[in-house]
Coordinates of C-alpha atoms in Angstrom, one line a residue:
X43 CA -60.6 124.6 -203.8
X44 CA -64.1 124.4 -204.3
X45 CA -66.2 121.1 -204.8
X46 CA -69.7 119.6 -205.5
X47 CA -69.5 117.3 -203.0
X48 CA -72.2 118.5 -200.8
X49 CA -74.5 118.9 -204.1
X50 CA -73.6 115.0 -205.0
X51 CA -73.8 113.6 -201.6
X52 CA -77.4 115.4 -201.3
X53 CA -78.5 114.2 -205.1
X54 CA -77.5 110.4 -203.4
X55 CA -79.4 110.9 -201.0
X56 CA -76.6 110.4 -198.2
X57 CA -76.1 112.0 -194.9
X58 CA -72.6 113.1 -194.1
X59 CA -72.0 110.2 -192.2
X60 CA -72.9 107.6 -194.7
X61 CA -70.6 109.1 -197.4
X62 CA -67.9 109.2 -195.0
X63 CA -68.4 105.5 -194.3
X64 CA -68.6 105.1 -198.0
X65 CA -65.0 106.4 -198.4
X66 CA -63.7 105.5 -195.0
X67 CA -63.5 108.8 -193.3
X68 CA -65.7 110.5 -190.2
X69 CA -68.8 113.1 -190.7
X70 CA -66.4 115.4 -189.8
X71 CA -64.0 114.9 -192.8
X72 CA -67.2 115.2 -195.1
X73 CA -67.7 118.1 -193.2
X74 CA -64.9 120.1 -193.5
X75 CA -64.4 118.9 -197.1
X76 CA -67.8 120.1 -197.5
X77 CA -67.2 123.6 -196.3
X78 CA -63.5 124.4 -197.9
X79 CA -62.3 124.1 -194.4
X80 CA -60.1 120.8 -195.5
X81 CA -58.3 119.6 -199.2
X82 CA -58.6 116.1 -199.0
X83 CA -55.5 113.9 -199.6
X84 CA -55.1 113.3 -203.6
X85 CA -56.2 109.4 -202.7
X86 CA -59.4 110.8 -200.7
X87 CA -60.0 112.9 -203.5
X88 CA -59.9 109.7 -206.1
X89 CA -62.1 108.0 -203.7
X90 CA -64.8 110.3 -203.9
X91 CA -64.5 110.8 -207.4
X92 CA -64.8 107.0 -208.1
X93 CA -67.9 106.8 -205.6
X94 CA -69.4 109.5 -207.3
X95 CA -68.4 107.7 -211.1
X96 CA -66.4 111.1 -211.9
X97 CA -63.0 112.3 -212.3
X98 CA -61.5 114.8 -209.5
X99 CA -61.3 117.0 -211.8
X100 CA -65.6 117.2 -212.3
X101 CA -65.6 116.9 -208.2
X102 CA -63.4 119.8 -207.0
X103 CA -62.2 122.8 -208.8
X104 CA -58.7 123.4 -208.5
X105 CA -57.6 127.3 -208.3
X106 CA -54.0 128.4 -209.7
X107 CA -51.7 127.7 -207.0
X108 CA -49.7 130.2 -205.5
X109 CA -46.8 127.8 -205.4
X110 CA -45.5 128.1 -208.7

């Protein structure tokens, strides 16, 4: 799944840090979120969405799942 969180956090003006505290998580969760290393939990997902004043959808791009 990829995501403009990075882009966003940077256009805020936030460290890593900051947005996790925004959203309750560590640097690291930003991190890894940042990098495709880590999906975030649909309600982490809705909190960066809100934070950012988008839906999930705009924030990460969902690929077909190969779960069907």
């Amino acid at each position: 799944m990829k995501n403009k969180v990075k882009q966003l956090r940077e256009q805020f003006g936030l460290t890593q840090a900051q947005l996790g505290q925004k959203v309750n998580v560590s640097r690291q969760a930003i991190n890894a979120i940042e990098k495709n290393k880590f999906d975030p939990s649909i309600w982490l997902a809705y909190d960066l969405a809100r934070y950012f004043n988008m839906t999930i959808e705009e924030l990460f791009e969902f690929e077909e799942s190969e779960r069907k």
